[in-house]
Amino acid sequence: MRLPKQKFSNEKIGYEILQFISYLDEGKETTILQCLYSLYDLEEDAQRNYYSKKRDFTLLKDSCIEICGYVFSKAAKMNLVLDNSKYWGKNTGLPEKIPFVVHHASKEMIRQYEIKKMEFEI
């Protein structure tokens, strides 16, 4: 008997990425794509869609942008700062491939990072 394909919402994938990141060491540099590869054993096709034979699902390229948005918007709630400030204002490419440094942060550190981000955007 063949099991049905698992349903993976962008939010579920984003949550699993945040869980994965929360176990990374302080100061570890990674990307959303590296986390996806680690979690799901992904392979990439010519159209930049990703698929996982291990978990039996396909992740369309447009989903990566939504997943990145989810991860970065929810990180502070898990006391994480995903610091990609080194790349602010630079044309670095696809969001899932932009490196960030993991910080297990206090509320004050999160607040200061948010202020720094707002000041850059002004």
CSV table of C-alpha atoms in Angstrom, one decimal:
chain,number,residue,atom,x,y,z
A,1,MET,CA,0.0,0.0,0.0
A,2,ARG,CA,1.3,3.4,-1.0
A,3,LEU,CA,1.1,6.2,1.6
A,4,PRO,CA,-0.4,9.5,0.4
A,5,LYS,CA,2.0,12.4,-0.2
A,6,GLN,CA,2.6,14.5,2.9
A,7,LYS,CA,1.2,18.1,2.9
A,8,PHE,CA,3.8,20.7,3.7
A,9,SER,CA,2.7,24.3,4.1
A,10,ASN,CA,5.2,27.1,3.9
A,11,GLU,CA,4.5,27.9,7.5
A,12,LYS,CA,5.1,24.3,8.6
A,13,ILE,CA,8.4,24.2,6.7
A,14,GLY,CA,9.3,27.7,8.2
A,15,TYR,CA,8.6,26.4,11.7
A,16,GLU,CA,10.7,23.3,11.2
A,17,ILE,CA,13.6,25.6,9.9
A,18,LEU,CA,13.3,27.8,13.0
A,19,GLN,CA,13.4,24.7,15.2
A,20,PHE,CA,16.5,23.5,13.4
A,21,ILE,CA,18.1,27.0,13.7
A,22,SER,CA,17.4,27.1,17.4
A,23,TYR,CA,19.8,24.2,17.9
A,24,LEU,CA,22.6,25.7,15.9
A,25,ASP,CA,25.6,27.1,17.8
A,26,GLU,CA,25.8,30.8,18.6
A,27,GLY,CA,27.6,32.6,15.8
A,28,LYS,CA,27.0,29.8,13.2
A,29,GLU,CA,26.6,31.2,9.7
A,30,THR,CA,24.1,29.5,7.4
A,31,THR,CA,21.3,30.1,4.9
A,32,ILE,CA,17.7,29.2,4.6
A,33,LEU,CA,18.7,26.9,1.7
A,34,GLN,CA,21.4,25.1,3.8
A,35,CYS,CA,18.8,24.5,6.5
A,36,LEU,CA,16.3,23.1,3.9
A,37,TYR,CA,19.0,20.8,2.5
A,38,SER,CA,19.8,19.6,6.0
A,39,LEU,CA,16.2,19.0,7.0
A,40,TYR,CA,14.8,17.6,3.8
A,41,ASP,CA,17.7,16.2,1.8
A,42,LEU,CA,16.7,18.4,-1.1
A,43,GLU,CA,17.7,18.3,-4.8
A,44,GLU,CA,17.3,21.2,-7.2
A,45,ASP,CA,15.9,21.1,-10.7
A,46,ALA,CA,16.7,23.3,-13.7
A,47,GLN,CA,13.9,25.7,-12.8
A,48,ARG,CA,15.1,26.2,-9.3
A,49,ASN,CA,12.4,24.1,-7.8
A,50,TYR,CA,13.5,21.8,-5.0
A,51,TYR,CA,12.3,18.3,-4.2
A,52,SER,CA,12.8,15.8,-1.5
A,53,LYS,CA,12.7,12.1,-2.2
A,54,LYS,CA,13.1,11.4,1.5
A,55,ARG,CA,10.0,13.3,2.5
A,56,ASP,CA,8.2,13.0,-0.8
A,57,PHE,CA,7.4,16.7,-1.6
A,58,THR,CA,8.3,19.4,-4.0
A,59,LEU,CA,9.0,23.0,-3.0
A,60,LEU,CA,8.4,25.5,-5.8
A,61,LYS,CA,10.9,28.4,-6.2
A,62,ASP,CA,8.3,31.0,-5.2
A,63,SER,CA,7.7,29.2,-1.9
A,64,CYS,CA,11.2,29.9,-0.8
A,65,ILE,CA,10.5,33.6,-0.6
A,66,GLU,CA,7.5,33.1,1.5
A,67,ILE,CA,9.4,30.7,3.8
A,68,CYS,CA,12.2,33.2,4.2
A,69,GLY,CA,9.7,35.8,5.2
A,70,TYR,CA,8.1,33.5,7.7
A,71,VAL,CA,11.4,32.5,9.2
A,72,PHE,CA,12.8,36.1,9.6
A,73,SER,CA,9.5,37.4,10.9
A,74,LYS,CA,9.1,34.7,13.6
A,75,ALA,CA,12.7,34.4,14.7
A,76,ALA,CA,12.5,37.0,17.5
A,77,LYS,CA,9.6,35.1,19.1
A,78,MET,CA,12.0,32.2,19.5
A,79,ASN,CA,14.7,34.5,20.9
A,80,LEU,CA,16.8,34.4,17.8
A,81,VAL,CA,18.4,37.1,15.7
A,82,LEU,CA,19.3,36.0,12.2
A,83,ASP,CA,21.8,38.7,11.4
A,84,ASN,CA,22.2,39.3,7.7
A,85,SER,CA,23.2,43.0,8.1
A,86,LYS,CA,26.5,42.4,6.3
A,87,TYR,CA,24.4,42.1,3.1
A,88,TRP,CA,22.0,44.9,3.6
A,89,GLY,CA,21.9,47.2,0.6
A,90,LYS,CA,23.8,44.8,-1.6
A,91,ASN,CA,22.5,42.9,-4.6
A,92,THR,CA,23.3,39.4,-3.3
A,93,GLY,CA,20.8,37.3,-5.0
A,94,LEU,CA,18.0,35.0,-3.9
A,95,PRO,CA,16.8,35.4,-0.3
A,96,GLU,CA,17.2,31.7,0.5
A,97,LYS,CA,20.9,31.9,-0.4
A,98,ILE,CA,21.8,35.0,1.6
A,99,PRO,CA,23.9,34.0,4.6
A,100,PHE,CA,23.0,35.0,8.2
A,101,VAL,CA,24.6,34.6,11.5
A,102,VAL,CA,22.6,32.9,14.3
A,103,HIS,CA,22.4,34.7,17.7
A,104,HIS,CA,20.5,33.2,20.6
A,105,ALA,CA,19.4,36.6,21.8
A,106,SER,CA,18.0,38.4,24.8
A,107,LYS,CA,15.0,40.7,24.3
A,108,GLU,CA,17.3,43.7,24.5
A,109,MET,CA,19.6,42.3,21.7
A,110,ILE,CA,16.5,41.7,19.5
A,111,ARG,CA,15.3,45.2,20.1
A,112,GLN,CA,18.6,46.7,19.2
A,113,TYR,CA,18.8,44.7,16.1
A,114,GLU,CA,15.3,45.8,15.0
A,115,ILE,CA,16.4,49.4,15.6
A,116,LYS,CA,19.5,49.0,13.6
A,117,LYS,CA,17.4,47.5,10.7
A,118,MET,CA,14.9,50.4,10.9
A,119,GLU,CA,17.7,52.9,10.8
A,120,PHE,CA,19.2,51.3,7.7
A,121,GLU,CA,15.8,51.3,5.9
A,122,ILE,CA,15.3,55.1,6.5
